[in-house]
PDB file of C-alpha atoms in Angstrom:
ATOM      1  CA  UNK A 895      19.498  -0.666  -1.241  1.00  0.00           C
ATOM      2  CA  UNK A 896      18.525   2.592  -2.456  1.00  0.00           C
ATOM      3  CA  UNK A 897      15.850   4.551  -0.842  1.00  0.00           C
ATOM      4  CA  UNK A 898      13.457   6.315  -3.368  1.00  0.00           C
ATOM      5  CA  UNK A 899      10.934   7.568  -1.077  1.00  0.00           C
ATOM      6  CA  UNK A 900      10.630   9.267   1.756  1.00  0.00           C
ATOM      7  CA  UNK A 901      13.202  12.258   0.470  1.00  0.00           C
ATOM      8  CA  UNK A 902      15.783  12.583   0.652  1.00  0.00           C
ATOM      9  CA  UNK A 903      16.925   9.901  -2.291  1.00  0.00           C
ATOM     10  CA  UNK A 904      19.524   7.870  -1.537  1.00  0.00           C
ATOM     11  CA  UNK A 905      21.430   4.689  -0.583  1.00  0.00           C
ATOM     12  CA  UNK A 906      21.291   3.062   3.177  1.00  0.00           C
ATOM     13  CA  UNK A 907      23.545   1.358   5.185  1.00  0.00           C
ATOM     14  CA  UNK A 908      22.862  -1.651   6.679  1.00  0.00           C
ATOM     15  CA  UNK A 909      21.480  -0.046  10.144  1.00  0.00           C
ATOM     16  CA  UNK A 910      18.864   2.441   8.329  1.00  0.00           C
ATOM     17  CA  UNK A 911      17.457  -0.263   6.693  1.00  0.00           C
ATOM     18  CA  UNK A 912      17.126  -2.202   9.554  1.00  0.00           C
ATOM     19  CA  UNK A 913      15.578   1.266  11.683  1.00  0.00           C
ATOM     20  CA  UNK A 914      13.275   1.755   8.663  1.00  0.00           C
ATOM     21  CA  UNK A 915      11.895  -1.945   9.230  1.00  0.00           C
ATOM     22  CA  UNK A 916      11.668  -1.505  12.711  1.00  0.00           C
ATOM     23  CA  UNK A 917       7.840  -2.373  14.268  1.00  0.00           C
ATOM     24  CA  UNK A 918       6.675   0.861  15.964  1.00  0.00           C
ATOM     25  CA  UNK A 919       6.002   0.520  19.546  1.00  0.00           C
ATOM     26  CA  UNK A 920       1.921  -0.160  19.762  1.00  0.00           C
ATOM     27  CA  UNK A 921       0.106  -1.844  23.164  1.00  0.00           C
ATOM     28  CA  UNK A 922      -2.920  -2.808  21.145  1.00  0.00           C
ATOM     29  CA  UNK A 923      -0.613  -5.083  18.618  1.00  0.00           C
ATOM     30  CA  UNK A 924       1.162  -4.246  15.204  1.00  0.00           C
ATOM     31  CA  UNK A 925      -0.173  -6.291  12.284  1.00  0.00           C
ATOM     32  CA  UNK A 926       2.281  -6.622   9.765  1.00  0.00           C
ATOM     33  CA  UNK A 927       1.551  -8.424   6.252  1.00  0.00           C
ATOM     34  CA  UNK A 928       4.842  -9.456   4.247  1.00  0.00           C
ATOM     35  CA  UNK A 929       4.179 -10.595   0.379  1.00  0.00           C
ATOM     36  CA  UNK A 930       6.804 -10.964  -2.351  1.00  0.00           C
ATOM     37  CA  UNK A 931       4.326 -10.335  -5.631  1.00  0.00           C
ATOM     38  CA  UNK A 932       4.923 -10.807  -9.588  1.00  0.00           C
ATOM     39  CA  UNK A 933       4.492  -7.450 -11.463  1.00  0.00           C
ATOM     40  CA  UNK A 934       0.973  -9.268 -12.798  1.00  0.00           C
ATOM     41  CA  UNK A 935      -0.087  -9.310  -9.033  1.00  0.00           C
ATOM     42  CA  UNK A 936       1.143 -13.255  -8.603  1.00  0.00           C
ATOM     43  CA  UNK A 937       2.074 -14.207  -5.468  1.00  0.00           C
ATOM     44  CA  UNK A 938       3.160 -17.753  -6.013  1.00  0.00           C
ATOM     45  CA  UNK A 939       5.007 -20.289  -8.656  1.00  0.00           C
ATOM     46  CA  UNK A 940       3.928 -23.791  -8.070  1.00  0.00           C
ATOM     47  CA  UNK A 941       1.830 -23.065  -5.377  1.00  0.00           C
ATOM     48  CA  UNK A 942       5.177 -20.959  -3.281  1.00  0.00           C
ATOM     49  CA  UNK A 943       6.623 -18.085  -3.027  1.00  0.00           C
ATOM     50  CA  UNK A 944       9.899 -19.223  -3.320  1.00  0.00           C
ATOM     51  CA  UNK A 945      10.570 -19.047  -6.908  1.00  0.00           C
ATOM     52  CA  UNK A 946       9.555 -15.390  -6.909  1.00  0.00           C
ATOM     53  CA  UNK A 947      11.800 -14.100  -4.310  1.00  0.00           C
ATOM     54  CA  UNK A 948      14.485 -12.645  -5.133  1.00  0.00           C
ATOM     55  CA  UNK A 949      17.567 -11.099  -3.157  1.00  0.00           C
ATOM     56  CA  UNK A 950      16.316  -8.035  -2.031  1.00  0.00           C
ATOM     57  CA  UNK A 951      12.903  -9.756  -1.195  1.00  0.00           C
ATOM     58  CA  UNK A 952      14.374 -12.089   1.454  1.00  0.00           C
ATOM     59  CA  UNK A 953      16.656  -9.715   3.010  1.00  0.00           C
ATOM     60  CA  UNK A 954      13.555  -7.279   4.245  1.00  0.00           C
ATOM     61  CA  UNK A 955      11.174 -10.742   4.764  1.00  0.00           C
ATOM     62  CA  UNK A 956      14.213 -11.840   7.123  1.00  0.00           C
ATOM     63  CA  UNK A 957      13.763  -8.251   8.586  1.00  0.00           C
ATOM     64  CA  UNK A 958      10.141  -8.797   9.421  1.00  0.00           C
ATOM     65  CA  UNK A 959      10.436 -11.644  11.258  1.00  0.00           C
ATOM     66  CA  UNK A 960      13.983 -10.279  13.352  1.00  0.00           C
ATOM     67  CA  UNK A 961      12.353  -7.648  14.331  1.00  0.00           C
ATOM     68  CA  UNK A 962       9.091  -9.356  15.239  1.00  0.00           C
ATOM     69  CA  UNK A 963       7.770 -10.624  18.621  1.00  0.00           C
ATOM     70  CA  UNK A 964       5.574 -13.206  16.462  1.00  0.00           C
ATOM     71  CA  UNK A 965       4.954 -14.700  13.374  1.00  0.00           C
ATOM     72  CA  UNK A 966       2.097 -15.547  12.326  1.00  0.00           C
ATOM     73  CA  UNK A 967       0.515 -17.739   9.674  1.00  0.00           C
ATOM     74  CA  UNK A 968      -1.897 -19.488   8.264  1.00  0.00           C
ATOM     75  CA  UNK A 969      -2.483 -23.079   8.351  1.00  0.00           C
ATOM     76  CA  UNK A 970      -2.697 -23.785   4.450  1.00  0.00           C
ATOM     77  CA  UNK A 971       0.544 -21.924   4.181  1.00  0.00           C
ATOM     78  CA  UNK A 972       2.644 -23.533   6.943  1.00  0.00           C
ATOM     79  CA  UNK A 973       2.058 -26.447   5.578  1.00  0.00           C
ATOM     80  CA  UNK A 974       2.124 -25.631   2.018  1.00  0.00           C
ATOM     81  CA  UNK A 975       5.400 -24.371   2.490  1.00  0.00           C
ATOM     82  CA  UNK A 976       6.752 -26.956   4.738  1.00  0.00           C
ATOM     83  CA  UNK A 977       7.313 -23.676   7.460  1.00  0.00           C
ATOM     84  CA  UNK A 978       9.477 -24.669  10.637  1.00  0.00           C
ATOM     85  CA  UNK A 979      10.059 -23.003  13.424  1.00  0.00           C
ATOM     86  CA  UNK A 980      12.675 -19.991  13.096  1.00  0.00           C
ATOM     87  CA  UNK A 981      16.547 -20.155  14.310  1.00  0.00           C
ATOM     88  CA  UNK A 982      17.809 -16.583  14.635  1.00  0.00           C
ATOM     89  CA  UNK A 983      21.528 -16.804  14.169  1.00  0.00           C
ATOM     90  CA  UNK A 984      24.504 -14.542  13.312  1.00  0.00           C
ATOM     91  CA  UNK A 985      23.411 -11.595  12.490  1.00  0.00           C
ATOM     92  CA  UNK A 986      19.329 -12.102  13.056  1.00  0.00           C
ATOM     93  CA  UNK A 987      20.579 -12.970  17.000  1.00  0.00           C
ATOM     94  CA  UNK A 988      22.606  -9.949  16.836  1.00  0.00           C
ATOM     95  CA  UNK A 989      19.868  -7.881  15.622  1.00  0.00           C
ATOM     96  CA  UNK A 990      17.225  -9.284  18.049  1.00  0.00           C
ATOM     97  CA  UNK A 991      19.313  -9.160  21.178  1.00  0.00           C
ATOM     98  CA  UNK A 992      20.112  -5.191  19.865  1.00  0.00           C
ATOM     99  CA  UNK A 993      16.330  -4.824  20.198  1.00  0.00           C
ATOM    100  CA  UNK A 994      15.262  -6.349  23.533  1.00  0.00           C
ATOM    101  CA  UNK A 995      13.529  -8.807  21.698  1.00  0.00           C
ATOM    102  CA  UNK A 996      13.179 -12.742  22.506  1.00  0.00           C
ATOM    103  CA  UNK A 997      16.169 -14.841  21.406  1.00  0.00           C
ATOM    104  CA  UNK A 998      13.244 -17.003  19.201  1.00  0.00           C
ATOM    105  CA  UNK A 999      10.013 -15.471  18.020  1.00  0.00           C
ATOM    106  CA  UNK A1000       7.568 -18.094  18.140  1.00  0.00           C
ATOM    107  CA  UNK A1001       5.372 -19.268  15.005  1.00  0.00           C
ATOM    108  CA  UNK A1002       1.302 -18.541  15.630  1.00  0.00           C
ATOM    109  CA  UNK A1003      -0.834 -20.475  13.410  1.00  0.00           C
ATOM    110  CA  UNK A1004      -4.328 -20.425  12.656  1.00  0.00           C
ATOM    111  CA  UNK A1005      -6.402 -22.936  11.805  1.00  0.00           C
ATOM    112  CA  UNK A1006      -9.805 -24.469  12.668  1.00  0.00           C
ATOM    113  CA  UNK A1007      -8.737 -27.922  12.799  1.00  0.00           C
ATOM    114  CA  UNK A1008      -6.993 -28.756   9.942  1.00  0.00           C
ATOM    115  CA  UNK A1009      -3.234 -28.659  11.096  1.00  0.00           C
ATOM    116  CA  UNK A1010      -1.560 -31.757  11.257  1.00  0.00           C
ATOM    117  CA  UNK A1011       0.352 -32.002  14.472  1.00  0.00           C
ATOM    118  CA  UNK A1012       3.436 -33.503  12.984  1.00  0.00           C
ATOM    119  CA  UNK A1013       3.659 -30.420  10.687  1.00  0.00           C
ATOM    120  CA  UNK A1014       7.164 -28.297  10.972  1.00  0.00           C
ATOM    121  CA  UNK A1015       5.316 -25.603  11.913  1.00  0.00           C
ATOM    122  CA  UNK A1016       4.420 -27.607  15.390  1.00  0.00           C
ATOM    123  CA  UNK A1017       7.250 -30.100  15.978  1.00  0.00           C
ATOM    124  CA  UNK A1018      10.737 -28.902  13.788  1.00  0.00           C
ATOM    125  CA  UNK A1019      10.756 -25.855  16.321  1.00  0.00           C
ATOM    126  CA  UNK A1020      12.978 -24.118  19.261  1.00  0.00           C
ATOM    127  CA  UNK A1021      10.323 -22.804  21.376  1.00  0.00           C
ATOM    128  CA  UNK A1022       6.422 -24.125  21.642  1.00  0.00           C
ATOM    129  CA  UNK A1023       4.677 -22.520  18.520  1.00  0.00           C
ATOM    130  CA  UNK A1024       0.962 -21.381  19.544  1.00  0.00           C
ATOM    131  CA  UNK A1025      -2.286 -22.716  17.634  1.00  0.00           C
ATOM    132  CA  UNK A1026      -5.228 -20.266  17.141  1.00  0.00           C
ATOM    133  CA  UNK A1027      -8.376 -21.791  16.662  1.00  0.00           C
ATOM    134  CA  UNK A1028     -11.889 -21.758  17.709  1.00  0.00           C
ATOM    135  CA  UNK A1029     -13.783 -23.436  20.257  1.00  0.00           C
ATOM    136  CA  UNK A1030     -15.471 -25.547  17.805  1.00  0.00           C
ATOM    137  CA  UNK A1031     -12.047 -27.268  16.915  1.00  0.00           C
ATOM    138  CA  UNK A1032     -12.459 -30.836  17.285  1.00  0.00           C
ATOM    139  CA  UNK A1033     -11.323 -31.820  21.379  1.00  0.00           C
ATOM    140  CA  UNK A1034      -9.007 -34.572  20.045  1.00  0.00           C
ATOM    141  CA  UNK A1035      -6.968 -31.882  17.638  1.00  0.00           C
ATOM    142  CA  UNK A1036      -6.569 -29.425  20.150  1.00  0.00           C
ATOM    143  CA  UNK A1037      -5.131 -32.175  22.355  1.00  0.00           C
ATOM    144  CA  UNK A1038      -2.985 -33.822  19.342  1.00  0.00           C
ATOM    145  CA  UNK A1039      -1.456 -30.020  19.130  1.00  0.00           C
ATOM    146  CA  UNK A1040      -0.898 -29.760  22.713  1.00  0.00           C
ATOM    147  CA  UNK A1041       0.836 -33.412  22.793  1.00  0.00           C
ATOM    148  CA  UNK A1042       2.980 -32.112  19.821  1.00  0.00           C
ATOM    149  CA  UNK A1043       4.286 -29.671  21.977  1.00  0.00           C
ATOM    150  CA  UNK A1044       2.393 -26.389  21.081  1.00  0.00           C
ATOM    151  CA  UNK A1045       0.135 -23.762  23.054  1.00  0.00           C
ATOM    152  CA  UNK A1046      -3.505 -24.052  21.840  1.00  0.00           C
ATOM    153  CA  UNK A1047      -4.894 -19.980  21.764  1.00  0.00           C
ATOM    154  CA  UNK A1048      -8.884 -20.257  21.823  1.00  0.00           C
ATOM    155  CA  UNK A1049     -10.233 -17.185  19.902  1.00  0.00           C
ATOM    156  CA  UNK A1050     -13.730 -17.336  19.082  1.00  0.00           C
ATOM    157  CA  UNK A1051     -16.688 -20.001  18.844  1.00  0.00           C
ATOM    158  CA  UNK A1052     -17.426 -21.268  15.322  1.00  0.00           C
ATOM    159  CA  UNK A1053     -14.532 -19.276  13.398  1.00  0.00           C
ATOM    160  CA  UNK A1054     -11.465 -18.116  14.420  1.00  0.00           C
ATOM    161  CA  UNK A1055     -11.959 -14.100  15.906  1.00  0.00           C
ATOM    162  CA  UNK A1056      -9.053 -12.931  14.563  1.00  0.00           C
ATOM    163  CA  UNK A1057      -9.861  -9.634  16.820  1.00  0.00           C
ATOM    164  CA  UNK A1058      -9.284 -11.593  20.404  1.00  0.00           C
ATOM    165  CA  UNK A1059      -6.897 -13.594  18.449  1.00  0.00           C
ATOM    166  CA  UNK A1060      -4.617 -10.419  17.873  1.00  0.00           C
ATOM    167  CA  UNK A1061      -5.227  -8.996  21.469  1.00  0.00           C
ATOM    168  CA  UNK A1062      -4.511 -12.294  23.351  1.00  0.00           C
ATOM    169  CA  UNK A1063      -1.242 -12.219  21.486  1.00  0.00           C
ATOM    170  CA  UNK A1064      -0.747  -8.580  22.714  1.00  0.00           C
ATOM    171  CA  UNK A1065      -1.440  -9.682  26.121  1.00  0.00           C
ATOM    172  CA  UNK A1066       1.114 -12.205  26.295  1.00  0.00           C
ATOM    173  CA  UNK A1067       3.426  -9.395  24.983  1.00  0.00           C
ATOM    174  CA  UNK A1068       3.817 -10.241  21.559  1.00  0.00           C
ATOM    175  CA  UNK A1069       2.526  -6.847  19.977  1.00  0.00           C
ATOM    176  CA  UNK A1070       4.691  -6.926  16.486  1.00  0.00           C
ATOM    177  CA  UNK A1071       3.055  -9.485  14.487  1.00  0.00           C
ATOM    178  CA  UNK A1072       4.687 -10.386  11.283  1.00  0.00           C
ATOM    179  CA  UNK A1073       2.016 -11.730   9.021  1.00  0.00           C
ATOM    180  CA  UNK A1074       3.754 -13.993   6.433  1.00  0.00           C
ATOM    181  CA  UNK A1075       0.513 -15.502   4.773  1.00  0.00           C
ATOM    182  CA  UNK A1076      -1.667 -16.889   3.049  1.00  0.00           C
ATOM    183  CA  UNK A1077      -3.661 -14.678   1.133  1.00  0.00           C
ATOM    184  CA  UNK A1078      -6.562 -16.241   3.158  1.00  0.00           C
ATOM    185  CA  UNK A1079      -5.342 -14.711   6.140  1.00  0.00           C
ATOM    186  CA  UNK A1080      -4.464 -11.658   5.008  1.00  0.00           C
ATOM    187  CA  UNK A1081      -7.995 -10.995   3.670  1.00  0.00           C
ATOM    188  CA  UNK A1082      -9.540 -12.063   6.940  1.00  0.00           C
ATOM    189  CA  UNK A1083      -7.398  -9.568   8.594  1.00  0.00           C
ATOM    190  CA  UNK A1084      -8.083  -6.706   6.297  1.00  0.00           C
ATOM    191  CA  UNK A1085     -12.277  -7.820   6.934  1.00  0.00           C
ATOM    192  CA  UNK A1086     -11.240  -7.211  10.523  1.00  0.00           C
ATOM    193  CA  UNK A1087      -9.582  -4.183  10.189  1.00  0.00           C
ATOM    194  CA  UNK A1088      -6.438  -5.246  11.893  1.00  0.00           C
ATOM    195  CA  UNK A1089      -3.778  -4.935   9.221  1.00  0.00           C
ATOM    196  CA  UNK A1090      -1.479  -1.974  10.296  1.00  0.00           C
ATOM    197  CA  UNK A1091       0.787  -2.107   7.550  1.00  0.00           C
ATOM    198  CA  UNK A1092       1.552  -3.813   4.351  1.00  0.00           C
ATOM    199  CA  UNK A1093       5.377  -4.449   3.266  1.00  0.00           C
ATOM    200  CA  UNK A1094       5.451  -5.822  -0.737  1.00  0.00           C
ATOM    201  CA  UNK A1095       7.974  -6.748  -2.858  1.00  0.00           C
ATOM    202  CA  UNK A1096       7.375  -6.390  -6.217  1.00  0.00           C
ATOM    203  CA  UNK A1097      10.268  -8.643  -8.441  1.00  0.00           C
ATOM    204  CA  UNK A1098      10.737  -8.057 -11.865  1.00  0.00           C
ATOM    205  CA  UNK A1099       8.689 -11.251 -13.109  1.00  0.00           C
ATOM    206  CA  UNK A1100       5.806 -11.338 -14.842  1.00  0.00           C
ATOM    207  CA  UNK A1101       3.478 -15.441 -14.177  1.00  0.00           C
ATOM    208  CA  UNK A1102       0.357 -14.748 -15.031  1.00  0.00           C
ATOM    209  CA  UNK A1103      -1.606 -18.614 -14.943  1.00  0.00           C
ATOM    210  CA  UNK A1104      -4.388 -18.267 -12.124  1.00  0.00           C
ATOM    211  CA  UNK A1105      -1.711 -17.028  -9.605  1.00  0.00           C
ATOM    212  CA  UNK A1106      -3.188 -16.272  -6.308  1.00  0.00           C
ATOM    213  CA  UNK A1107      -3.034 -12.763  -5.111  1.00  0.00           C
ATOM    214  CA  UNK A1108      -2.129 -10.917  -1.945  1.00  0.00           C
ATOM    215  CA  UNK A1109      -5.687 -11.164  -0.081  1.00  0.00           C
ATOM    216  CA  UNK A1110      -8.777 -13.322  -0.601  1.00  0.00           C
ATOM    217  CA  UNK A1111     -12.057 -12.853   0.836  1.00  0.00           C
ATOM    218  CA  UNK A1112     -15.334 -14.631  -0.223  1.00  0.00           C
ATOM    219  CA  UNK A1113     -17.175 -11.325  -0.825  1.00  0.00           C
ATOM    220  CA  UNK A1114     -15.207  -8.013  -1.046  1.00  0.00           C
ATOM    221  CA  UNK A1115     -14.779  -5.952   1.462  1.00  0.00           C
ATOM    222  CA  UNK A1116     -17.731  -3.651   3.195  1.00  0.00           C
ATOM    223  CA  UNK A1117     -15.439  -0.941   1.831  1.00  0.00           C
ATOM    224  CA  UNK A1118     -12.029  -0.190   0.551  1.00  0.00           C
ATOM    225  CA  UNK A1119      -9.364  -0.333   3.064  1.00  0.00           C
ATOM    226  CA  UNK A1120      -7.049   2.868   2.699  1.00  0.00           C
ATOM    227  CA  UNK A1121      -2.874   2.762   3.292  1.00  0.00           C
ATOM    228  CA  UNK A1122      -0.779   5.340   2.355  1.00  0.00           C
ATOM    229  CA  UNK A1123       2.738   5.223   0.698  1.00  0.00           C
ATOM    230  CA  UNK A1124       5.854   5.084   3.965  1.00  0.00           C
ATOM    231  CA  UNK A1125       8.638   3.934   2.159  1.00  0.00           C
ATOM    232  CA  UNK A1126       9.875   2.969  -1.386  1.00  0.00           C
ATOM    233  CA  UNK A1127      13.246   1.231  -1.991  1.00  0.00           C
ATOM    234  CA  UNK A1128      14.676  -0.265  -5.171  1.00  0.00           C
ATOM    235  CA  UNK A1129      16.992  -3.239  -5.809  1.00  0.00           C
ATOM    236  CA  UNK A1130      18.240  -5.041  -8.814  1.00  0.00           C
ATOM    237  CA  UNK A1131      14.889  -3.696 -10.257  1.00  0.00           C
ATOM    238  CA  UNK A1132      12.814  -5.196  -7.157  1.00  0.00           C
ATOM    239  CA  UNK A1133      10.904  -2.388  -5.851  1.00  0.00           C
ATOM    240  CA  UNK A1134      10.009  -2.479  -2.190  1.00  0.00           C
ATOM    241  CA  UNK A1135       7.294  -0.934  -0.749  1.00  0.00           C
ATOM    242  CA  UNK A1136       5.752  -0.400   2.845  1.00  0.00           C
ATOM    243  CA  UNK A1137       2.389   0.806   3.316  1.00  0.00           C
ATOM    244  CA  UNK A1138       0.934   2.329   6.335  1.00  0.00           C
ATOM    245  CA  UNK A1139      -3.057   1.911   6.991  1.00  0.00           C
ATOM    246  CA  UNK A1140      -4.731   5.312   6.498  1.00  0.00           C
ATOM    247  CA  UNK A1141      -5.862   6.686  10.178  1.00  0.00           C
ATOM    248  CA  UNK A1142      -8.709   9.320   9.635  1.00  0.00           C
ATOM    249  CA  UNK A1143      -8.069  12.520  11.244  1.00  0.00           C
TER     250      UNK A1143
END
């Protein structure tokens, strides 16, 4: 892996890339959105992400979610992607018991009552995977989750308040939240204001189609949400890029 940016250029080892991935220590949560995108902006090939990925992709996506307390999805997308439960092992156990960190970061997904509860995102799992949803969530869901096996999280009335969601989370001590999708989601979060960071992988691939793209809101945003550039790595002609929310001063 060959870092590009910050200077100075160069290749890493194996434990600076893992330090440069690592979620900086933040009570209020860490929000963390992980995408793998075409060079058209295409985020998908037959409605995954799988056929995009490519080498260097999948060894910083296993990063996020080693190094994360949580990861967190949306509904659509666990099931989309058939998304079970994780199984640190080898060196992702190694890595996580280096770090303090849980020996299995649970799955969080939200939904507002469309999860199946035999999905693999609820029952193909180590440790209880949580449920966000809203109070409006039909009773006999919320108890078909909680049968399954999972933790039901109530954030917000009619629509899931992605807001308490992230600081319940942060209150049970899961502050570094990997985001891994959908694009949904990720615009949601952005609306909120809750994305701290933004980690994509741009492959050498070009789709175009009606590809879906990173974030997706109804309406854009109030205004422009502003990261700046932390770190750019290159691959086999993947270029990997983190980006850090703008604070103002």
């Amino acid at each position: 892996m060959h870092q590009v940016w910050p200077l100075p250029a160069g290749e890493l080892s194996a434990g600076q890339l893992e330090e440069l991935y690592t979620y900086p220590q933040h009570d209020g949560g860490w929000v963390t959105v992980n995408f793998v995108s075409s060079l058209d902006g295409g985020i998908e090939i037959d409605g995954t992400s799988r056929g995009l990925s490519s080498d260097a992709d999948r060894k910083v996506f296993g990063l996020g979610h080693d190094l994360a307390d949580v990861v967190l999805l949306a509904s659509g997308t666990a099931v989309a992607e058939e998304y079970p439960g994780l199984r640190p092992e080898g060196e992702s156990a190694r890595r996580r018991e280096r770090h303090g960190l849980a020996e299995v970061p649970p799955l969080a997904v939200v939904t507002s009552g469309s999860l199946p509860a035999d999905a693999p995102s609820i029952v193909d799992v180590l440790v209880p995977t949580i449920v966000i949803t809203c109070a409006s969530a039909p009773a006999e869901k919320q108890q078909a989750w909680k049968d399954a096996g999972a933790e039901v999280l109530v954030a917000g009335d009619d629509d899931v308040d992605l807001v308490d969601a992230v600081r319940q989370l942060a209150e049970r001590g899961l502050r570094r939240i990997d985001c891994e999708g959908g694009p949904g989601l990720t615009g949601k979060l952005l609306a909120a204001d809750l994305v701290d960071e933004m980690r994509i992988n741009f492959v050498p691939t070009a789709v175009a189609g009606q590809a879906g793209r990173v974030a997706r809101t109804d309406d854009p945003l109030d205004s422009p949400r502003g990261f700046t550039v932390d770190s750019l790595l290159v691959e086999d002609s993947t270029i990997l890029v983190r980006y850090l929310r703008a604070r103002s001063a």
